[in-house]
Structures are given as C-alpha cells and as structure tokens.
Amino acid sequence: MSRPTITPLSIALGAQISGIDISHPLSLEDRDFIEQALLEHQVLFFRDQPIEPPQQARFAAYFGDLHIHPIYPNVPEQPEVLVLDTAVTDVRDNAVWHTDVTFLPTPAMGAVLSAKLLPAFGGDTLWASGIAAYEALSAPLKSLLEGLTATHDFTRSFPLERFGNSAEDLVRWEEARRKNPPLSHPAIRTHPVSGRRSLFVNEGFTTRINELSESESEAILKLLFAHATRPEFTVRWRWQANDVAFWDNRVTQHFAVDDYRPARRVMHRATVLGDVPFFR
C-alpha cells in the first residue's frame, strides 16, 4: 500500500494530505502520520472526504477527548459534533480572528471541520500560525511577553445581546457563563509536544493583559492582534464540498470570511480538548 502524501501550502503553515480515507478507522501508521504532519504544518486539509457525524467524531477522538460546545447547536445523535449553519445560528463570532474555546481551563488541542453546504462563491477560511508570529517578534518584545498572562472571556464572542434573545437561549447562555468565568493563560504558550513557542492571545476571547495597566494592555493587544495575522503568517483555504480541515488549535488562530450572505453555509465541527497552557 502506498504511503499518504503531504503537499505544503505555505512556509508558515498548512498542508494538503492525500492518500488517507478518514471515513474509515485509521491504522496506527496513518494516525501517527497525521499527528506528525499536524505538528509540522499546524493545519491539514483533506479533499473529498464525505464523512457523517459518527465518522467525524471517531476521527477526532483519535487525538483526544471531545468537547460539547455550551452555545452552538449540535447533531442530536452525535452531540460532540456542533453545527455552524448560517440559516440557524448567528456565526459572526467566526468572522474574527480567534482560537477556539480559549475560555476553557484546557482549551482545544485541535478541531476537525467538515464542509457540508457551501455558497457558490466566498466563505473561505484563513489560519494564522502563532509560532511564526512569535518567532518574528523582536527580542525585547519577546522578553516582555514571556512573563505576562492574559484574560480570556467567553462573553467577548458570545455576548448576551446576541445569544440570549429567547427564554431558552437565555437559560443556556447563563449556564454557559456560570460554568465558564473569565480565566488567564500565558501570553506566550509552549507547545506540549514540539516545545515550540507560540503567541497565545486572540481577538475572539482575549480581553486584557493582566500585569499591565488598561491603556498599556489595550495598546499591546492591538499590536499583537495585528502582528499575529500578517499575511505571511497565514494560509487561505477555498472550500469544496466534503473538504475536511484539521488544525492544531494550540498554536493557530483562524478567521471564517463572511462574504457570501445571503447564501447559506453549513459546517460541522468536532473539537478535541487539550491541556492547560504553560510557558517555559
């Protein structure tokens, strides 16, 4: 049997994987191949993978325990797979640079996104490498950030005025808010496997740098948000039906371009829980 192949898409991150059918159980060799490719390329793309929710959840579970999102609807018979459907849910929070669920004590290790229904044009997704962003910082700025922590807040991307508009939604939002109070993570994160350092603040959930004054925090975060998403640190994926993306959420952030309304876009996501972020 021929080995799967990797086609890199940019220097910073991104690669297309061919030769693996993720609708079937993975062999140990294929699982290891994907895991190593993810460490190296940070986001992987698979074309023409018409997977159903149970297959998506099974694939994601090879890499860790799965998360059930507190706000987004899910597939009823497969609650680990959430549904991003523009006809049902306000998904504007995805049209901002963000790292998934950094409001958790153990943010996602990664996520598996499957394209179910796409607009005729538009709806691309971009990913940015936190490793490339960190490595491009000046030595003095690295030194400053290495001792700092940042607050991540669930309500920054899920505000009450957008996600509490019915009695049922309000109950769900209040429960999610209670279970996910603001918490802190290091501003620079060390990857638990590769040991590489990554910028770990994102516009979707990071509200302030704790050790700085409010005005200093605002200025530094504005600089870092702009720096982290410079074009040379990114890759852009033009979706086709049944495409699947798998990204390392520990060292990336992403942006779903909202340029296709009023057309509908439906994606399924399985989120793999990670570990407590640390810096060393």
Rosetta silent file (secondary structure, phi, psi, omega in degrees, C-alpha in Angstrom):
SEQUENCE: MSRPTITPLSIALGAQISGIDISHPLSLEDRDFIEQALLEHQVLFFRDQPIEPPQQARFAAYFGDLHIHPIYPNVPEQPEVLVLDTAVTDVRDNAVWHTDVTFLPTPAMGAVLSAKLLPAFGGDTLWASGIAAYEALSAPLKSLLEGLTATHDFTRSFPLERFGNSAEDLVRWEEARRKNPPLSHPAIRTHPVSGRRSLFVNEGFTTRINELSESESEAILKLLFAHATRPEFTVRWRWQANDVAFWDNRVTQHFAVDDYRPARRVMHRATVLGDVPFFR
SCORE:     score description
SCORE:     0.000 S_00000001
   1 L     0.000  134.394 -178.517    0.000    0.000    0.000 S_00000001
   2 L   -72.395  150.723  178.586    1.353    3.419   -0.946 S_00000001
   3 L   -76.516  150.269  172.991    2.116    5.933    1.762 S_00000001
   4 L   -64.933  160.831 -176.911   -0.025    9.069    2.101 S_00000001
   5 E  -121.594  154.698  178.415    1.454   12.270    0.739 S_00000001
   6 E  -120.181  129.674  174.107    1.839   15.821    2.042 S_00000001
   7 E  -117.895  103.570  179.178    1.681   18.912   -0.155 S_00000001
   8 E   -62.187  147.760 -176.770    2.761   22.038    1.800 S_00000001
   9 L  -111.872  -21.444  175.295    0.734   25.170    1.065 S_00000001
  10 L  -160.336  167.761  178.514    2.867   27.914    2.613 S_00000001
  11 L   -68.316  -40.522 -173.220    6.062   28.399    4.594 S_00000001
  12 L   -71.929  -45.772 -176.412    4.254   29.394    7.776 S_00000001
  13 L  -170.442  165.038  173.160    1.618   26.655    7.931 S_00000001
  14 L   101.592  131.476  174.764   -0.795   24.485    6.003 S_00000001
  15 E  -156.296  147.037  174.290   -0.571   21.254    4.013 S_00000001
  16 E   -97.810  133.904  179.830   -2.908   19.070    1.988 S_00000001
  17 E  -106.165  131.343  176.300   -2.939   15.360    2.819 S_00000001
  18 E  -124.249  152.864  174.118   -3.738   12.763    0.159 S_00000001
  19 L    94.211    8.646  175.470   -3.979    9.003    0.358 S_00000001
  20 L  -127.748  126.972  176.080   -5.904    8.619    3.632 S_00000001
  21 L   -97.008  104.012 -174.717   -9.647    7.901    3.784 S_00000001
  22 L   -81.412    0.162  174.107  -10.731    9.320    7.131 S_00000001
  23 L   -75.920  -14.346  178.362  -14.225    7.842    6.793 S_00000001
  24 L  -106.450  158.277  174.203  -12.688    4.519    7.837 S_00000001
  25 L   -55.532  141.587 -178.545  -10.910    3.651   11.089 S_00000001
  26 L   -83.513  141.389  167.875   -7.285    4.789   10.975 S_00000001
  27 L   -72.353  161.676  177.499   -4.384    2.411   11.116 S_00000001
  28 H   -59.868  -37.238 -179.417   -1.760    3.207   13.733 S_00000001
  29 H   -65.208  -43.079 -179.981    0.588    4.231   10.923 S_00000001
  30 H   -68.703  -38.577  176.874   -1.917    6.666    9.430 S_00000001
  31 H   -61.188  -46.372  179.334   -2.756    8.131   12.816 S_00000001
  32 H   -63.763  -38.447  178.467    0.928    8.711   13.555 S_00000001
  33 H   -60.419  -46.931 -179.391    1.435   10.164   10.066 S_00000001
  34 H   -65.090  -43.553 -179.116   -1.382   12.688   10.611 S_00000001
  35 H   -61.477  -42.408  179.690   -0.194   13.592   14.097 S_00000001
  36 H   -68.718  -39.442  177.719    3.348   14.248   12.879 S_00000001
  37 H   -63.702  -37.458  178.736    2.084   16.238    9.883 S_00000001
  38 H   -64.904  -41.548  178.181   -0.073   18.339   12.220 S_00000001
  39 H   -60.270  -38.434 -175.910    2.935   19.139   14.415 S_00000001
  40 H   -80.889  -41.241 -170.031    4.897   20.272   11.392 S_00000001
  41 H  -108.745  -12.212  170.133    2.235   22.069    9.341 S_00000001
  42 L    73.852  -31.532  171.329   -0.295   23.147   12.046 S_00000001
  43 E  -143.300  131.704 -176.965   -3.354   22.848    9.766 S_00000001
  44 E  -117.719  145.470 -179.657   -4.109   19.934    7.446 S_00000001
  45 E  -124.915  137.184  178.676   -6.623   19.724    4.599 S_00000001
  46 E  -124.215  121.728  177.131   -8.276   16.633    3.141 S_00000001
  47 L   -86.357  151.445  169.681  -10.226   16.852   -0.131 S_00000001
  48 L    53.344   60.211  178.211  -13.274   14.737   -0.989 S_00000001
  49 L  -124.439   83.237 -176.543  -13.996   13.172    2.411 S_00000001
  50 L   -77.203   75.045 -176.129  -17.813   12.727    2.628 S_00000001
  51 L   -91.826  147.610  173.329  -17.936   11.831    6.315 S_00000001
  52 L   -93.370  163.254 -177.614  -21.014   11.550    8.507 S_00000001
  53 H   -51.895  -42.507  178.250  -21.051   12.870   12.111 S_00000001
  54 H   -62.249  -36.147  178.232  -20.172    9.488   13.709 S_00000001
  55 H   -70.242  -38.213  178.005  -17.174    9.164   11.384 S_00000001
  56 H   -63.778  -45.866  179.123  -16.108   12.740   12.095 S_00000001
  57 H   -63.565  -40.185  179.284  -16.322   12.182   15.853 S_00000001
  58 H   -63.634  -44.179  179.036  -14.403    8.902   15.566 S_00000001
  59 H   -61.458  -47.967 -178.848  -11.617   10.555   13.567 S_00000001
  60 H   -61.591  -37.054 -175.994  -11.336   13.470   16.003 S_00000001
  61 H   -69.544  -13.385  172.289  -11.332   11.122   19.009 S_00000001
  62 L   -61.625  -21.018 -171.265   -8.106    9.503   17.794 S_00000001
  63 L  -112.291    2.365  176.125   -6.407   12.673   19.051 S_00000001
  64 L   151.904  178.694  176.943   -8.147   13.258   22.395 S_00000001
  65 L   -69.379  149.564 -175.571  -11.401   13.673   24.289 S_00000001
  66 E  -100.355  148.724 -177.148  -14.123   15.646   22.542 S_00000001
  67 E  -100.264  143.084  171.206  -15.789   18.850   23.720 S_00000001
  68 L  -106.711  119.016 -172.344  -19.504   19.633   23.670 S_00000001
  69 L   -69.981  138.549 -176.479  -19.986   23.330   22.960 S_00000001
  70 L   -75.810  -15.751 -174.321  -22.097   25.251   25.509 S_00000001
  71 L  -119.129  -51.764 -174.480  -23.790   27.538   22.955 S_00000001
  72 L   -66.057  144.991  174.445  -23.751   26.206   19.397 S_00000001
  73 L   -66.488  157.383  179.231  -26.328   23.586   18.383 S_00000001
  74 E  -128.257  173.981  174.676  -25.075   20.084   17.755 S_00000001
  75 E   -73.600  118.843 -171.536  -26.050   16.986   15.834 S_00000001
  76 L   -53.286  -42.310 -178.336  -28.645   15.408   18.162 S_00000001
  77 L   -84.406   -3.899  179.017  -27.407   11.859   17.744 S_00000001
  78 E  -144.006   74.326 -170.548  -23.749   12.973   17.890 S_00000001
  79 E   -63.505  -17.099  177.157  -23.532   15.873   20.381 S_00000001
  80 E   -72.066  -12.150  179.944  -19.735   16.132   20.075 S_00000001
  81 E  -103.891  111.457  179.339  -20.281   17.472   16.526 S_00000001
  82 E   -88.549  158.088 -175.911  -21.509   21.058   16.532 S_00000001
  83 E  -114.171  122.632  174.185  -23.361   22.653   13.650 S_00000001
  84 E  -107.669   94.588 -174.804  -22.371   26.017   12.179 S_00000001
  85 E  -122.486  114.602 -175.489  -25.368   26.827    9.985 S_00000001
  86 L   -67.305  -14.636  176.567  -25.864   30.436    8.931 S_00000001
  87 L   -83.115  -11.446 -174.590  -29.601   29.788    8.467 S_00000001
  88 L  -117.458  -41.286 -169.015  -29.954   28.822   12.129 S_00000001
  89 L  -126.048  144.099  172.837  -27.252   30.480   14.229 S_00000001
  90 L   -72.700  110.487 -176.831  -25.515   33.850   14.363 S_00000001
  91 L  -111.274   26.987  179.531  -21.932   32.918   13.466 S_00000001
  92 H   -61.287  -26.326  179.712  -20.444   36.414   13.286 S_00000001
  93 H   -64.837  -17.458  176.425  -18.028   35.449   16.047 S_00000001
  94 H   -81.929  -16.439  178.765  -16.291   33.211   13.490 S_00000001
  95 L   -92.318   45.067  173.143  -15.631   36.224   11.253 S_00000001
  96 L  -148.645  150.130  178.723  -12.955   37.477   13.626 S_00000001
  97 L   -66.354  125.600 -177.373   -9.502   36.062   14.256 S_00000001
  98 E  -154.040  155.605  169.080   -9.862   33.587   17.104 S_00000001
  99 L  -108.643  132.057 -170.033   -8.510   30.452   18.704 S_00000001
 100 L   -64.392  138.133  170.919  -11.306   28.066   19.665 S_00000001
 101 L    44.116   42.681  174.652  -12.603   27.883   23.248 S_00000001
 102 L   -72.648   -0.102  172.790   -9.656   29.580   24.961 S_00000001
 103 L   -79.220   -2.592  176.863  -12.198   30.438   27.674 S_00000001
 104 L   -89.778  151.028  173.206  -11.694   26.855   28.936 S_00000001
 105 L   -60.959  -32.127  175.424   -9.025   25.884   31.510 S_00000001
 106 L  -121.006   83.988 -178.382   -7.921   23.288   28.946 S_00000001
 107 L   -58.508  166.307 -176.153   -8.509   24.908   25.541 S_00000001
 108 E   -59.412  136.583  168.574   -8.905   22.746   22.469 S_00000001
 109 E   -69.976  -38.572 -178.478   -5.926   20.766   21.241 S_00000001
 110 E  -168.163 -179.942  178.112   -7.455   20.846   17.782 S_00000001
 111 E  -149.951  149.445  179.502  -10.612   20.783   15.717 S_00000001
 112 E  -118.049  116.769 -175.394  -11.945   18.880   12.713 S_00000001
 113 E  -113.819  128.051 -177.111  -14.143   20.935   10.375 S_00000001
 114 E  -118.916  129.825 -178.178  -16.223   19.328    7.619 S_00000001
 115 E   -84.646  117.307 -177.158  -17.859   21.279    4.768 S_00000001
 116 E  -103.841  -42.952  178.865  -21.499   20.237    4.352 S_00000001
 117 E  -143.344  125.586 -173.763  -23.150   23.030    2.355 S_00000001
 118 L  -121.992  149.326  172.236  -21.219   25.813    0.665 S_00000001
 119 L   -68.075  163.346  179.683  -22.116   29.039   -1.126 S_00000001
 120 L   -62.691  -30.285  175.762  -21.396   29.243   -4.849 S_00000001
 121 L  -153.894  160.878 -177.504  -18.509   31.545   -4.029 S_00000001
 122 L    82.450 -176.307  177.906  -16.927   33.071   -0.927 S_00000001
 123 L    81.574   21.278  176.758  -16.814   31.541    2.518 S_00000001
 124 L   -66.525  162.345  172.154  -13.076   30.810    2.621 S_00000001
 125 E  -124.150  138.896  176.181  -11.299   30.249    5.942 S_00000001
 126 E  -111.303  145.285  172.663   -7.879   31.606    6.884 S_00000001
 127 E  -122.338  147.714  178.214   -5.497   30.219    9.502 S_00000001
 128 E  -126.410  142.083 -178.611   -2.546   32.027   11.085 S_00000001
 129 E   -90.220  117.243  174.037    0.487   30.480   12.775 S_00000001
 130 H   -68.949  -25.457  176.943    1.151   31.646   16.319 S_00000001
 131 H   -67.740  -49.566  178.854    4.595   30.051   16.056 S_00000001
 132 H   -61.145  -39.223  179.858    5.535   32.153   13.025 S_00000001
 133 H   -64.664  -44.970  179.292    4.125   35.248   14.723 S_00000001
 134 H   -63.003  -45.677 -175.422    6.116   34.650   17.911 S_00000001
 135 H   -66.524  -21.763  179.388    9.352   33.921   16.079 S_00000001
 136 L   -87.231   -6.741  178.050    9.044   37.187   14.116 S_00000001
 137 L   -70.281  153.412  175.329    8.800   39.333   17.252 S_00000001
 138 L   -70.212  157.300  179.558   11.786   41.392   18.328 S_00000001
 139 H   -59.169  -43.394  178.625   13.871   40.115   21.241 S_00000001
 140 H   -62.235  -38.938 -179.963   12.761   42.938   23.600 S_00000001
 141 H   -70.702  -38.535  173.496    9.071   42.283   22.899 S_00000001
 142 H   -57.318  -45.604 -178.181    9.546   38.535   23.397 S_00000001
 143 H   -60.903  -41.427  177.855   11.215   39.257   26.715 S_00000001
 144 H   -62.769  -47.974 -172.415    8.300   41.440   27.824 S_00000001
 145 H   -71.736  -27.498 -174.074    5.613   38.955   26.832 S_00000001
 146 L   -64.878  -16.412  177.257    7.272   35.889   28.308 S_00000001
 147 L  -104.826    9.750 -171.089    6.359   36.982   31.818 S_00000001
 148 L  -110.224  154.840  172.885    2.773   38.013   31.111 S_00000001
 149 E  -122.422  159.844 -178.246   -0.650   36.389   31.308 S_00000001
 150 E  -132.067  146.472  176.983   -3.867   37.337   29.551 S_00000001
 151 E   -85.632  135.473  175.763   -7.551   37.095   30.447 S_00000001
 152 E  -118.762  131.389 -171.818   -9.836   35.115   28.135 S_00000001
 153 L  -129.592  122.496  177.301  -13.580   35.725   28.393 S_00000001
 154 H   -51.224  -39.499 -172.408  -16.418   33.626   26.944 S_00000001
 155 H   -74.202  -12.546  179.906  -18.669   36.698   26.586 S_00000001
 156 H   -63.299  -39.349  177.268  -16.323   38.502   24.213 S_00000001
 157 L  -101.383  -14.059 -179.632  -17.513   36.303   21.324 S_00000001
 158 L  -125.929   67.112 -177.619  -20.804   35.200   22.885 S_00000001
 159 L   -71.900  151.915 -178.096  -22.388   38.406   24.249 S_00000001
 160 H   -56.705  -40.895 -174.391  -25.761   38.256   25.945 S_00000001
 161 H   -66.214  -16.864  177.731  -27.408   40.590   23.439 S_00000001
 162 H  -105.480  -23.855 -172.472  -26.747   38.113   20.596 S_00000001
 163 H  -122.111   13.167  176.878  -27.078   34.762   22.341 S_00000001
 164 L  -131.365   38.831 -171.078  -29.755   35.367   24.993 S_00000001
 165 L   -89.650   -4.980  172.664  -32.693   36.586   22.927 S_00000001
 166 L  -128.860  165.381 -179.363  -35.186   33.884   23.854 S_00000001
 167 H   -59.994  -42.201 -179.923  -36.029   32.310   27.189 S_00000001
 168 H   -65.936  -44.699  179.494  -34.372   29.045   26.144 S_00000001
 169 H   -63.996  -38.977 -179.503  -31.280   30.812   24.795 S_00000001
 170 H   -63.132  -43.308  177.372  -31.010   32.938   27.925 S_00000001
 171 H   -60.772  -44.675  179.800  -31.013   29.862   30.183 S_00000001
 172 H   -62.755  -44.293 -178.523  -28.329   28.250   28.009 S_00000001
 173 H   -64.477  -44.724 -178.697  -26.230   31.425   27.968 S_00000001
 174 H   -63.686  -37.474  177.442  -26.454   31.955   31.733 S_00000001
 175 H   -67.417  -42.087  177.848  -25.437   28.356   32.384 S_00000001
 176 H   -63.854  -39.968  179.652  -22.511   28.653   29.965 S_00000001
 177 H   -66.272  -40.470  179.395  -21.433   31.915   31.593 S_00000001
 178 H   -63.627  -41.119 -176.726  -21.610   30.366   35.068 S_00000001
 179 H   -80.037  -15.266 -175.672  -19.526   27.375   34.017 S_00000001
 180 L  -130.197   68.714  176.799  -17.007   29.479   32.065 S_00000001
 181 L   -70.283  162.584  176.763  -15.928   32.528   34.086 S_00000001
 182 L   -55.292  142.659  178.853  -13.013   34.646   32.793 S_00000001
 183 E  -144.664  172.229 -174.504   -9.647   32.958   33.286 S_00000001
 184 E  -116.408  143.992  172.036   -5.986   33.535   32.496 S_00000001
 185 E  -132.376  158.019  175.784   -3.485   31.852   30.184 S_00000001
 186 E   -63.249  144.301  179.340    0.129   32.750   29.411 S_00000001
 187 L   -69.448  -27.830  172.533    0.512   35.277   26.603 S_00000001
 188 E  -117.416  129.387 -176.067    3.199   33.032   25.117 S_00000001
 189 E  -113.506  141.025  173.928    2.488   29.309   25.122 S_00000001
 190 E   -95.588  126.638  179.473    4.911   26.385   24.849 S_00000001
 191 L   -64.998  128.822 -173.876    3.647   23.556   22.657 S_00000001
 192 L   -69.171  -15.575 -179.701    3.401   20.473   24.908 S_00000001
 193 L  -105.828  -53.577 -175.666    4.764   18.113   22.232 S_00000001
 194 L   -82.007  -22.722 -176.477    7.132   20.082   19.995 S_00000001
 195 L    79.421    0.928 -179.362    8.323   22.529   22.665 S_00000001
 196 L   -77.212  149.999 -179.168    7.983   25.421   20.204 S_00000001
 197 E   -95.153  146.861 -176.029    6.702   28.752   21.488 S_00000001
 198 E  -140.931  144.206  169.417    3.617   30.454   20.137 S_00000001
 199 E   -64.948  132.407 -173.486    1.791   33.725   20.600 S_00000001
 200 L  -132.030   53.614  168.358   -1.366   32.819   22.547 S_00000001
 201 L  -128.842  148.229 -179.380   -3.720   35.803   22.502 S_00000001
 202 L  -147.434  146.933 -174.713   -6.647   36.166   20.135 S_00000001
 203 L   -64.976  -25.455 -177.707   -9.173   38.850   19.327 S_00000001
 204 L   -67.835  -33.628 -173.713  -12.095   36.453   19.775 S_00000001
 205 L  -133.164  -17.195 -175.936  -11.597   35.823   23.502 S_00000001
 206 E   -83.540  126.039 -175.530   -8.627   37.768   24.935 S_00000001
 207 E  -106.597  -30.684  178.360   -9.721   40.885   26.816 S_00000001
 208 E  -165.547  159.478  171.202   -6.604   42.179   28.560 S_00000001
 209 E   -93.359  121.173 -165.531   -3.034   41.521   29.634 S_00000001
 210 L   -65.932  -37.143 -172.272   -3.239   41.181   33.383 S_00000001
 211 L   -84.021   -2.996 -178.681    0.092   42.624   34.503 S_00000001
 212 L  -107.401  161.071  172.911   -0.259   45.871   32.508 S_00000001
 213 L   -66.048  165.194 -178.266   -2.409   48.930   33.012 S_00000001
 214 H   -58.528  -44.056 -178.496   -5.617   49.092   31.000 S_00000001
 215 H   -69.667  -39.279  177.073   -4.153   51.525   28.470 S_00000001
 216 H   -64.495  -43.514  179.269   -0.890   49.552   28.147 S_00000001
 217 H   -60.274  -46.141 -179.759   -2.839   46.312   27.723 S_00000001
 218 H   -59.233  -42.586 -178.214   -5.053   47.811   25.053 S_00000001
 219 H   -67.647  -44.122 -178.459   -2.036   49.095   23.099 S_00000001
 220 H   -67.341  -42.832  179.721   -0.077   45.831   23.322 S_00000001
 221 H   -64.436  -40.199  177.499   -3.068   43.670   22.403 S_00000001
 222 H   -59.020  -43.325  177.985   -3.856   45.890   19.428 S_00000001
 223 H   -63.033  -46.378 -175.852   -0.271   45.466   18.244 S_00000001
 224 H   -68.847  -39.176  178.246   -0.287   41.689   18.810 S_00000001
 225 H   -61.262  -41.797  179.041   -3.651   41.102   17.126 S_00000001
 226 H   -69.931  -42.710 -178.440   -2.414   42.930   14.023 S_00000001
 227 H   -63.679  -43.888 -173.397    1.010   41.276   14.094 S_00000001
 228 H   -63.199  -22.862 -173.834   -0.342   37.709   14.526 S_00000001
 229 L  -112.356   22.257  174.529   -2.430   37.904   11.368 S_00000001
 230 L   -59.403  143.527 -173.756    0.102   39.372    8.955 S_00000001
 231 H   -52.975  -35.525 -176.872   -0.362   37.735    5.524 S_00000001
 232 H   -70.788   -9.770  177.506    2.989   35.956    5.620 S_00000001
 233 H   -99.851    7.266 -169.611    1.886   34.031    8.714 S_00000001
 234 E  -120.932  164.900  168.379   -1.346   32.780    7.117 S_00000001
 235 E  -136.866  145.618 -177.959   -2.836   30.261    4.712 S_00000001
 236 E  -119.421  130.584 -178.005   -6.229   30.596    2.995 S_00000001
 237 E  -113.270  125.919  175.311   -8.410   27.618    2.103 S_00000001
 238 L   -95.291  110.152 -172.396  -11.074   27.734   -0.612 S_00000001
 239 L   -68.663  144.550  165.322  -13.583   25.111    0.425 S_00000001
 240 L  -122.355  157.200 -179.241  -15.042   22.418   -1.813 S_00000001
 241 L   -53.888  135.035  177.774  -17.895   20.120   -0.812 S_00000001
 242 L    72.481   12.586  169.204  -16.764   17.383    1.606 S_00000001
 243 L   -66.602  150.212  173.715  -13.447   19.036    2.393 S_00000001
 244 E  -130.769  134.589  173.705  -12.142   18.435    5.908 S_00000001
 245 E  -116.067  142.467  177.157   -9.682   20.619    7.827 S_00000001
 246 E  -133.041  117.332 -175.910   -7.841   19.538   10.984 S_00000001
 247 E  -124.168  154.475  175.796   -5.865   22.193   12.841 S_00000001
 248 E   -86.079  100.617 -175.099   -3.634   22.447   15.886 S_00000001
 249 L   -71.380  -14.147 -179.317   -5.611   24.908   17.983 S_00000001
 250 L   -70.751  -25.616 -172.767   -2.732   25.273   20.461 S_00000001
 251 L  -133.250   17.586  178.800   -0.639   27.299   18.019 S_00000001
 252 E  -135.675  164.665  163.602   -3.059   28.733   15.443 S_00000001
 253 E  -135.785  166.022 -174.876   -5.992   31.055   15.086 S_00000001
 254 E  -146.394  167.291 -172.964   -8.470   31.268   12.230 S_00000001
 255 E  -146.363  117.371  176.743  -10.988   33.539   10.501 S_00000001
 256 E   -91.826  112.599 -172.742  -14.100   32.429    8.586 S_00000001
 257 L   -71.385  123.050 -176.490  -14.648   35.064    5.907 S_00000001
 258 L   -97.141   72.494 -173.454  -18.271   36.292    5.988 S_00000001
 259 L  -126.522   27.084 -171.067  -18.517   37.365    2.339 S_00000001
 260 L  -130.287   -0.016 -178.465  -21.298   35.155    0.949 S_00000001
 261 L   -62.790  145.611    7.495  -24.598   36.360    2.505 S_00000001
 262 L   -89.335   12.550  177.258  -27.459   35.778    1.877 S_00000001
 263 L   -62.202  158.075 -177.023  -26.234   32.390    0.662 S_00000001
 264 L   -98.715  146.880  177.852  -26.198   29.602    3.245 S_00000001
 265 L  -137.925  128.410 -179.077  -23.114   27.855    4.622 S_00000001
 266 E  -127.132  124.769  178.026  -23.188   24.729    6.820 S_00000001
 267 E  -129.690  148.271  172.937  -20.143   23.266    8.533 S_00000001
 268 E  -111.758  136.632 -179.458  -19.754   20.523   11.153 S_00000001
 269 E  -130.638  133.628  169.532  -17.010   20.764   13.774 S_00000001
 270 E  -112.387  128.187 -173.419  -15.643   18.260   16.266 S_00000001
 271 E  -110.513  128.681 -177.228  -13.408   19.839   18.895 S_00000001
 272 E   -99.911  120.578  179.980  -10.610   17.920   20.623 S_00000001
 273 E   -68.251  149.870 -179.713   -9.819   19.014   24.179 S_00000001
 274 L  -115.609 -138.544 -177.262   -6.222   19.763   25.086 S_00000001
 275 L  -128.423  179.117 -179.586   -4.263   20.557   28.216 S_00000001
 276 L   -71.536  123.935  178.694   -3.539   23.526   30.472 S_00000001
 277 L   -62.255  142.814  179.130   -1.419   26.089   28.570 S_00000001
 278 L  -143.107  164.223  175.520    2.024   26.721   30.044 S_00000001
 279 L  -129.746  133.613  171.378    5.174   28.664   29.263 S_00000001
 280 L  -151.807    0.000    0.000    8.736   27.564   29.792 S_00000001
